[in-house]
Tab-separated table of C-alpha atoms and ligand atoms in Angstrom:
chain	number	residue	atom	x	y	z
R	1	UNK	CA	0.023	-0.025	0.014
R	2	UNK	CA	1.303	3.509	-0.644
R	3	UNK	CA	0.605	6.400	1.741
R	4	UNK	CA	0.710	10.157	1.372
R	5	UNK	CA	2.464	10.591	4.635
R	6	UNK	CA	4.442	8.590	7.139
R	7	UNK	CA	1.784	9.237	9.778
R	8	UNK	CA	-0.420	6.620	8.063
R	9	UNK	CA	2.434	4.234	7.528
R	10	UNK	CA	3.251	4.343	11.264
R	11	UNK	CA	-0.071	2.743	11.988
R	12	UNK	CA	-0.809	0.684	8.843
R	13	UNK	CA	2.644	-0.055	7.502
R	14	UNK	CA	4.315	-3.467	7.328
R	15	UNK	CA	1.906	-6.292	8.207
R	16	UNK	CA	-0.639	-4.478	10.395
R	17	UNK	CA	-3.505	-6.978	10.715
R	18	UNK	CA	-3.870	-10.642	11.342
R	19	UNK	CA	-5.032	-12.303	8.111
R	20	UNK	CA	-6.557	-15.322	9.863
R	21	UNK	CA	-8.704	-13.631	12.547
R	22	UNK	CA	-8.856	-9.985	11.486
R	23	UNK	CA	-7.370	-8.854	14.782
R	24	UNK	CA	-6.318	-5.258	14.271
R	25	UNK	CA	-3.072	-5.891	16.105
R	26	UNK	CA	-0.454	-8.376	15.174
R	27	UNK	CA	-0.671	-11.329	17.684
R	28	UNK	CA	2.249	-12.231	19.806
R	29	UNK	CA	3.380	-15.549	18.381
R	30	UNK	CA	5.003	-16.798	21.560
R	31	UNK	CA	6.366	-19.950	20.038
R	32	UNK	CA	9.899	-21.287	19.421
R	33	UNK	CA	9.044	-23.681	16.622
R	34	UNK	CA	6.454	-24.399	13.889
R	35	UNK	CA	4.784	-27.597	12.714
R	36	UNK	CA	5.935	-28.845	9.326
R	37	UNK	CA	3.374	-30.583	7.138
R	38	UNK	CA	5.953	-33.034	5.840
R	39	UNK	CA	9.654	-33.123	5.185
R	40	UNK	CA	10.544	-29.741	3.700
R	41	UNK	CA	6.928	-28.659	3.742
R	42	UNK	CA	6.995	-25.455	5.828
R	43	UNK	CA	4.167	-22.959	6.207
R	44	UNK	CA	6.600	-20.099	5.965
R	45	UNK	CA	8.254	-20.511	9.327
R	46	UNK	CA	10.412	-23.155	10.951
R	47	UNK	CA	12.106	-21.822	14.095
R	48	UNK	CA	11.742	-18.443	15.759
R	49	UNK	CA	15.407	-17.445	15.648
R	50	UNK	CA	15.161	-17.717	11.835
R	51	UNK	CA	11.755	-16.080	11.573
R	52	UNK	CA	8.759	-15.278	13.792
R	53	UNK	CA	5.506	-13.686	12.510
R	54	UNK	CA	5.405	-10.984	15.180
R	55	UNK	CA	9.046	-10.034	14.625
R	56	UNK	CA	8.486	-10.212	10.885
R	57	UNK	CA	5.650	-7.680	11.111
R	58	UNK	CA	7.942	-5.267	12.947
R	59	UNK	CA	10.724	-5.906	10.403
R	60	UNK	CA	8.387	-5.190	7.511
R	61	UNK	CA	7.207	-1.972	9.271
R	62	UNK	CA	10.657	-0.506	9.934
R	63	UNK	CA	11.733	-1.385	6.337
R	64	UNK	CA	8.734	0.528	4.981
R	65	UNK	CA	9.283	3.515	7.310
R	66	UNK	CA	12.999	3.872	6.427
R	67	UNK	CA	12.325	3.181	2.716
R	68	UNK	CA	14.589	0.165	2.603
R	69	UNK	CA	14.539	-3.335	1.134
R	70	UNK	CA	14.323	-5.244	4.367
R	71	UNK	CA	14.352	-4.763	8.124
R	72	UNK	CA	15.794	-6.869	10.966
R	73	UNK	CA	14.943	-6.771	14.690
R	74	UNK	CA	17.516	-7.510	17.363
R	75	UNK	CA	17.627	-7.859	21.087
R	76	UNK	CA	19.186	-4.381	21.511
R	77	UNK	CA	20.660	-1.506	19.467
R	78	UNK	CA	24.137	-2.939	20.124
R	79	UNK	CA	23.048	-6.351	18.896
R	80	UNK	CA	21.930	-4.672	15.667
R	81	UNK	CA	25.234	-2.918	15.347
R	82	UNK	CA	27.100	-6.124	16.104
R	83	UNK	CA	25.261	-7.913	13.264
R	84	UNK	CA	25.934	-5.037	10.854
R	85	UNK	CA	29.622	-4.734	11.771
R	86	UNK	CA	29.891	-8.472	11.282
R	87	UNK	CA	29.834	-7.729	7.528
R	88	UNK	CA	33.475	-6.683	7.971
R	89	UNK	CA	36.479	-8.964	7.895
R	90	UNK	CA	39.718	-9.145	9.753
R	91	UNK	CA	42.030	-6.366	8.554
R	92	UNK	CA	39.163	-4.062	7.670
R	93	UNK	CA	38.811	-0.639	9.263
R	94	UNK	CA	35.632	1.362	9.966
R	95	UNK	CA	35.539	5.185	10.383
R	96	UNK	CA	33.231	6.376	13.155
R	97	UNK	CA	31.865	9.898	13.832
R	98	UNK	CA	33.780	11.674	16.588
R	99	UNK	CA	31.056	11.485	19.176
R	100	UNK	CA	29.206	8.279	18.655
R	101	UNK	CA	27.290	6.521	21.450
R	102	UNK	CA	29.781	5.221	24.100
R	103	UNK	CA	28.636	1.587	23.633
R	104	UNK	CA	29.351	1.758	19.877
R	105	UNK	CA	32.848	2.935	20.676
R	106	UNK	CA	33.307	0.146	23.251
R	107	UNK	CA	32.035	-2.510	20.852
R	108	UNK	CA	34.754	-1.528	18.334
R	109	UNK	CA	37.442	-0.668	20.839
R	110	UNK	CA	37.106	-3.749	23.092
R	111	UNK	CA	35.292	-6.510	21.163
R	112	UNK	CA	35.749	-6.195	17.387
R	113	UNK	CA	39.424	-5.399	17.970
R	114	UNK	CA	39.795	-9.057	19.100
R	115	UNK	CA	38.885	-10.052	15.570
R	116	UNK	CA	41.317	-7.669	13.808
R	117	UNK	CA	38.648	-5.181	12.881
R	118	UNK	CA	39.923	-1.625	13.419
R	119	UNK	CA	38.394	1.782	13.766
R	120	UNK	CA	39.396	5.399	13.369
R	121	UNK	CA	37.565	8.293	14.938
R	122	UNK	CA	36.832	10.666	12.077
R	123	UNK	CA	35.488	14.195	12.098
R	124	UNK	CA	32.587	13.463	9.740
R	125	UNK	CA	31.368	17.045	10.136
R	126	UNK	CA	34.310	18.039	7.972
R	127	UNK	CA	34.186	16.252	4.594
R	128	UNK	CA	37.806	17.031	3.719
R	129	UNK	CA	39.022	15.646	7.080
R	130	UNK	CA	36.751	12.623	6.581
R	131	UNK	CA	38.257	11.905	3.146
R	132	UNK	CA	41.780	12.148	4.504
R	133	UNK	CA	40.973	9.395	6.961
R	134	UNK	CA	40.027	6.942	4.156
R	135	UNK	CA	43.062	4.677	4.071
R	136	UNK	CA	43.029	1.586	1.771
R	137	UNK	CA	41.860	-0.714	4.646
R	138	UNK	CA	38.781	1.409	5.356
R	139	UNK	CA	35.672	-0.469	4.234
R	140	UNK	CA	32.843	1.302	6.081
R	141	UNK	CA	31.801	4.492	7.838
R	142	UNK	CA	29.409	4.620	10.770
R	143	UNK	CA	27.782	8.034	11.210
R	144	UNK	CA	25.479	9.395	13.923
R	145	UNK	CA	23.701	12.648	13.129
R	146	UNK	CA	23.047	14.484	15.400
R	147	UNK	CA	25.871	12.712	17.260
R	148	UNK	CA	25.703	11.965	20.897
R	149	UNK	CA	26.197	13.940	23.145
R	150	UNK	CA	27.303	17.199	21.468
R	151	UNK	CA	24.593	16.976	18.818
R	152	UNK	CA	27.139	17.544	16.065
R	153	UNK	CA	25.583	17.289	12.604
R	154	UNK	CA	27.099	15.364	9.795
R	155	UNK	CA	26.069	16.039	6.165
R	156	UNK	CA	24.868	12.493	5.441
R	157	UNK	CA	24.501	13.007	1.712
R	158	UNK	CA	28.007	14.438	1.337
R	159	UNK	CA	29.606	11.684	3.464
R	160	UNK	CA	27.703	9.021	1.568
R	161	UNK	CA	28.778	10.387	-1.812
R	162	UNK	CA	32.432	10.670	-0.769
R	163	UNK	CA	32.351	7.233	0.871
R	164	UNK	CA	30.862	5.583	-2.186
R	165	UNK	CA	33.613	7.092	-4.396
R	166	UNK	CA	35.922	4.965	-2.267
R	167	UNK	CA	33.639	1.892	-2.232
R	168	UNK	CA	32.770	2.138	1.463
R	169	UNK	CA	29.651	0.859	3.089
R	170	UNK	CA	27.710	3.760	4.690
R	171	UNK	CA	26.009	2.947	7.991
R	172	UNK	CA	23.923	5.564	9.833
R	173	UNK	CA	22.729	5.258	13.413
R	174	UNK	CA	19.375	7.004	13.153
R	175	UNK	CA	18.372	6.490	16.788
R	176	UNK	CA	18.170	10.212	17.609
R	177	UNK	CA	15.956	11.145	14.667
R	178	UNK	CA	13.878	8.095	13.700
R	179	UNK	CA	12.447	7.837	10.176
R	180	UNK	CA	9.816	10.380	11.239
R	181	UNK	CA	12.443	13.093	11.235
R	182	UNK	CA	15.213	11.785	8.971
R	183	UNK	CA	15.549	9.036	6.328
R	184	UNK	CA	19.252	8.234	5.849
R	185	UNK	CA	18.676	5.717	3.023
R	186	UNK	CA	17.164	8.474	0.907
R	187	UNK	CA	20.292	10.512	1.676
R	188	UNK	CA	22.559	7.759	0.347
R	189	UNK	CA	23.200	5.478	3.296
R	190	UNK	CA	23.366	1.700	2.671
R	191	UNK	CA	22.261	0.574	6.166
R	192	UNK	CA	20.347	2.285	8.965
R	193	UNK	CA	20.637	1.051	12.528
R	194	UNK	CA	18.529	1.960	15.539
R	195	UNK	CA	18.447	1.604	19.217
R	196	UNK	CA	14.710	1.131	19.151
R	197	UNK	CA	14.888	1.289	22.967
R	198	UNK	CA	14.659	5.025	22.512
R	199	UNK	CA	12.042	6.973	20.473
R	200	UNK	CA	10.709	4.094	18.425
R	201	UNK	CA	9.692	2.179	21.594
R	202	UNK	CA	9.120	5.490	23.266
R	203	UNK	CA	7.994	4.375	26.727
R	204	UNK	CA	11.237	3.236	28.370
R	205	UNK	CA	9.842	-0.327	28.661
R	206	UNK	CA	11.726	-2.301	26.016
R	207	UNK	CA	15.312	-2.764	24.937
R	208	UNK	CA	15.497	-3.389	21.186
R	209	UNK	CA	17.481	-2.786	18.031
R	210	UNK	CA	16.671	-2.591	14.322
R	211	UNK	CA	18.603	-2.551	11.073
R	212	UNK	CA	17.344	-1.710	7.601
R	213	UNK	CA	19.264	-2.348	4.392
R	214	UNK	CA	18.798	-0.494	1.142
R	215	UNK	CA	19.524	-3.469	-1.111
R	216	UNK	CA	18.470	-7.072	-1.449
R	217	UNK	CA	22.092	-8.149	-1.495
R	218	UNK	CA	22.837	-6.570	1.899
R	219	UNK	CA	19.551	-7.887	3.250
R	220	UNK	CA	20.553	-11.423	2.370
R	221	UNK	CA	23.842	-10.996	4.140
R	222	UNK	CA	22.252	-9.477	7.328
R	223	UNK	CA	19.588	-12.171	7.371
R	224	UNK	CA	22.282	-14.796	7.291
R	225	UNK	CA	24.228	-13.036	10.160
R	226	UNK	CA	21.029	-12.489	12.209
R	227	UNK	CA	20.195	-16.192	12.020
R	228	UNK	CA	23.797	-17.368	12.543
R	229	UNK	CA	24.619	-15.112	15.498
R	230	UNK	CA	21.107	-15.196	16.989
R	231	UNK	CA	20.622	-11.837	18.761
R	232	UNK	CA	16.950	-11.641	17.772
R	233	UNK	CA	14.163	-9.647	19.348
R	234	UNK	CA	11.528	-11.796	21.160
R	235	UNK	CA	7.844	-11.783	20.010
R	236	UNK	CA	6.521	-9.874	23.018
R	237	UNK	CA	9.155	-7.122	22.605
R	238	UNK	CA	8.419	-6.984	18.881
R	239	UNK	CA	4.767	-6.380	19.764
R	240	UNK	CA	5.686	-3.621	22.187
R	241	UNK	CA	7.745	-1.915	19.562
R	242	UNK	CA	4.957	-2.115	16.950
R	243	UNK	CA	2.659	-0.615	19.528
R	244	UNK	CA	5.182	2.177	20.336
R	245	UNK	CA	5.753	3.043	16.694
R	246	UNK	CA	2.043	3.666	16.112
R	247	UNK	CA	2.279	6.834	18.256
R	248	UNK	CA	5.738	7.941	17.086
R	249	UNK	CA	4.403	10.894	15.091
R	250	UNK	CA	2.249	12.415	17.810
R	251	UNK	CA	4.836	11.787	20.466
R	252	UNK	CA	7.633	13.356	18.456
R	253	UNK	CA	5.592	16.410	17.559
R	254	UNK	CA	5.197	17.137	21.205
R	255	UNK	CA	8.770	16.092	22.112
R	256	UNK	CA	10.201	18.459	19.473
R	257	UNK	CA	8.055	21.456	20.406
R	258	UNK	CA	9.029	20.947	24.046
R	259	UNK	CA	12.711	20.521	23.120
R	260	UNK	CA	12.761	23.688	21.044
R	261	UNK	CA	11.205	25.614	23.965
R	262	UNK	CA	13.741	24.106	26.384
R	263	UNK	CA	16.656	24.912	24.068
R	264	UNK	CA	15.455	28.492	23.711
R	265	UNK	CA	14.997	28.804	27.438
R	266	UNK	CA	18.524	27.486	28.116
R	267	UNK	CA	20.188	29.596	25.423
R	268	UNK	CA	18.772	32.769	27.011
R	269	UNK	CA	19.628	31.751	30.568
R	270	UNK	CA	22.435	33.698	32.234
R	271	UNK	CA	23.570	30.563	34.170
R	272	UNK	CA	24.104	28.582	30.891
R	273	UNK	CA	27.483	28.662	29.178
R	274	UNK	CA	26.668	26.676	26.054
R	275	UNK	CA	23.743	24.866	24.409
R	276	UNK	CA	23.951	22.223	21.749
R	277	UNK	CA	20.715	21.723	19.802
R	278	UNK	CA	20.642	21.621	15.974
R	279	UNK	CA	17.116	23.108	15.994
R	280	UNK	CA	18.410	26.456	17.141
R	281	UNK	CA	19.154	28.858	14.247
R	282	UNK	CA	22.373	29.820	16.062
R	283	UNK	CA	23.636	26.217	16.232
R	284	UNK	CA	26.578	25.394	14.008
R	285	UNK	CA	24.775	22.336	12.614
R	286	UNK	CA	21.470	24.120	11.949
R	287	UNK	CA	21.757	24.599	8.174
R	288	UNK	CA	22.955	21.058	7.316
R	289	UNK	CA	20.441	19.489	9.731
R	290	UNK	CA	17.654	21.495	8.168
R	291	UNK	CA	18.529	20.142	4.760
R	292	UNK	CA	18.439	16.512	5.799
R	293	UNK	CA	15.943	16.299	8.723
R	294	UNK	CA	12.466	17.571	9.422
R	295	UNK	CA	13.650	19.493	12.469
R	296	UNK	CA	16.293	19.578	15.217
R	297	UNK	CA	14.974	16.540	17.067
R	298	UNK	CA	14.711	16.276	20.807
R	299	UNK	CA	18.101	15.844	22.346
R	300	UNK	CA	19.820	18.830	23.933
R	301	UNK	CA	23.083	19.149	25.810
R	302	UNK	CA	24.342	22.159	27.703
R	303	UNK	CA	26.882	23.407	30.246
R	304	UNK	CA	26.310	25.670	33.222
R	305	UNK	CA	28.563	28.609	33.896
R	306	UNK	CA	31.306	28.388	36.535
R	307	UNK	CA	29.833	28.908	39.952
R	308	UNK	CA	27.412	26.029	39.688
R	309	UNK	CA	27.792	22.684	41.339
R	310	UNK	CA	26.734	20.096	38.709
R	311	UNK	CA	26.175	17.320	41.286
R	312	UNK	CA	23.821	19.665	43.156
R	313	UNK	CA	22.034	20.312	39.895
R	314	UNK	CA	21.383	16.594	39.276
R	315	UNK	CA	20.322	15.982	42.886
R	316	UNK	CA	17.923	18.938	42.878
R	317	UNK	CA	15.844	17.902	39.898
R	318	UNK	CA	12.475	16.586	40.951
R	319	UNK	CA	10.541	15.916	37.774
R	320	UNK	CA	13.393	15.421	35.257
R	321	UNK	CA	14.830	11.983	36.106
R	322	UNK	CA	18.582	11.219	36.288
R	323	UNK	CA	18.938	8.008	34.249
R	324	UNK	CA	20.714	6.426	31.308
R	325	UNK	CA	18.739	6.217	28.117
R	326	UNK	CA	16.541	8.693	26.275
R	327	UNK	CA	13.526	8.872	24.027
R	328	UNK	CA	10.831	7.955	26.517
R	329	UNK	CA	7.710	9.984	27.268
R	330	UNK	CA	9.305	11.100	30.540
R	331	UNK	CA	12.106	13.733	30.627
R	332	UNK	CA	15.482	12.247	31.434
R	333	UNK	CA	18.820	13.825	32.166
R	334	UNK	CA	22.248	12.334	32.193
R	335	UNK	CA	25.923	13.218	32.746
R	336	UNK	CA	27.652	11.853	29.579
R	337	UNK	CA	31.214	11.836	30.919
R	338	UNK	CA	30.381	9.569	33.841
R	339	UNK	CA	27.412	7.706	32.386
R	340	UNK	CA	26.650	7.105	28.663
R	341	UNK	CA	30.201	7.951	27.479
R	342	UNK	CA	32.232	6.671	30.492
R	343	UNK	CA	33.538	3.804	28.365
R	344	UNK	CA	35.411	6.374	26.194
R	345	UNK	CA	38.884	7.102	27.642
R	346	UNK	CA	39.174	10.511	29.210
R	347	UNK	CA	41.727	11.850	26.759
R	348	UNK	CA	39.495	10.939	23.810
R	349	UNK	CA	36.490	12.520	25.592
R	350	UNK	CA	38.464	15.690	26.080
R	351	UNK	CA	39.656	15.687	22.536
R	352	UNK	CA	36.133	15.427	21.045
R	353	UNK	CA	34.703	17.986	23.556
R	354	UNK	CA	32.769	15.831	26.032
R	355	UNK	CA	33.541	17.921	29.159
R	356	UNK	CA	32.802	16.944	32.722
R	357	UNK	CA	30.334	19.851	32.891
R	358	UNK	CA	28.213	18.628	30.003
R	359	UNK	CA	24.555	17.804	30.834
R	360	UNK	CA	22.365	15.893	28.416
R	361	UNK	CA	18.607	16.290	28.351
R	362	UNK	CA	16.059	14.026	26.723
R	363	UNK	CA	12.971	16.209	26.783
R	364	UNK	CA	9.760	14.292	27.436
R	365	UNK	CA	6.161	15.076	26.597
R	366	UNK	CA	5.119	16.395	30.010
R	367	UNK	CA	3.841	19.967	30.217
R	368	UNK	CA	6.679	22.194	29.110
R	369	UNK	CA	6.177	24.675	31.974
R	370	UNK	CA	6.583	21.938	34.541
R	371	UNK	CA	9.827	20.784	32.801
R	372	UNK	CA	11.268	24.295	32.654
R	373	UNK	CA	10.257	25.110	36.241
R	374	UNK	CA	12.114	22.026	37.400
R	375	UNK	CA	15.225	22.898	35.433
R	376	UNK	CA	15.094	26.457	36.711
R	377	UNK	CA	14.836	25.493	40.403
R	378	UNK	CA	17.651	22.962	40.018
R	379	UNK	CA	19.896	25.646	38.408
R	380	UNK	CA	19.176	27.950	41.336
R	381	UNK	CA	19.857	25.213	43.881
R	382	UNK	CA	23.191	24.433	42.179
R	383	UNK	CA	24.605	27.957	42.651
R	384	UNK	CA	27.768	28.005	44.727
R	385	UNK	CA	27.722	31.031	47.004
Y	1	PLP	C1	21.233	3.628	23.170
Y	1	PLP	C2	21.940	3.812	21.914
Y	1	PLP	C3	22.606	2.722	21.270
Y	1	PLP	C4	22.643	1.312	21.884
Y	1	PLP	O1	21.355	0.746	21.879
Y	1	PLP	P1	20.857	-0.348	22.989
Y	1	PLP	O2	19.443	-0.567	22.659
Y	1	PLP	O3	21.065	0.326	24.341
Y	1	PLP	O4	21.722	-1.502	22.794
Y	1	PLP	C5	23.170	2.908	20.049
Y	1	PLP	N1	23.191	4.175	19.506
Y	1	PLP	C6	22.615	5.205	20.070
Y	1	PLP	C7	22.642	6.541	19.396
Y	1	PLP	C8	21.982	5.094	21.322
Y	1	PLP	O5	21.441	6.148	21.914
């Protein structure tokens, strides 16, 4: 079916009804195996690691939303990344954006390195610098835009064009934007990965990962790796994700309007030294982001001016919750240097600009005045006299 707008596809995309009963929601096929009618006579499924109807509905949905050939659901975002990076071979090198998610860095730095797969941190914001990093062993680039936690924007189209001139595979982690705000395959990426734990799930109640490939050839390879390595998403979690995705559009509309109001509030605040949010006209990534995404998204990071005790700030928040993760309906705050990005060595953190004073906000869909009142009182409480 074709739709005028993604809002309809969020609800009716993929396989949205049960053919047999007419149930308007895809049932949870909580089964590990499937009866065969005779030797080699399958009814489409044989074993749930290989394929499960609930997971398949989710996989068809995300493929449709991202505009790809096929989708794959994994037990976490990192399981999805592990499967995608398993396309590489010993001796290959992957370039990664300079502030990718800490777990992505750790996966390459402390797991894939055992298998002789190397990485280089590349400033993908700067196309010339990115091209200089393409040595003969580089086979792929993994981009996050906006990248965590400084919200740096990479021109996905420009990176994809340059990368393809050198025969690289282009992987984009679209967790922060979702296909509602940004569609990397249309901008030239070959594979999109998600931590669906975040906005796609949207309610902080499921850990999940997704990958979508642009081509049939890549889909066949990822399907083989998914089945061979086995990090698949269970049927119940697949159901939760389908349920979450149905409200992605309405949730994100509110998330984004709240985030813009919060970013404007912080950028005018005398106690705030810097604000990183690509939805602000004054942000260095604004123009590029505007070309490739619907808006600036939801994630904001900022620093307080000297004379504020950051630990006091975190302790004083009453509504905004101090926690890892992001993308849920509730507002969350975190301290990247000691939490999400702690697995990145201090010297690298310093080099890429992740300071100990940096605060990351995932703005929820509560009433914006309540969110801002809470931030304001915590800033006041954090003043050092
Ligand atoms: C959370 C996150 C991941 C990892 O996903 P999990 O579901 O926690 O495994 C990867 N990339 C980004 C941008 C994230 O925020």
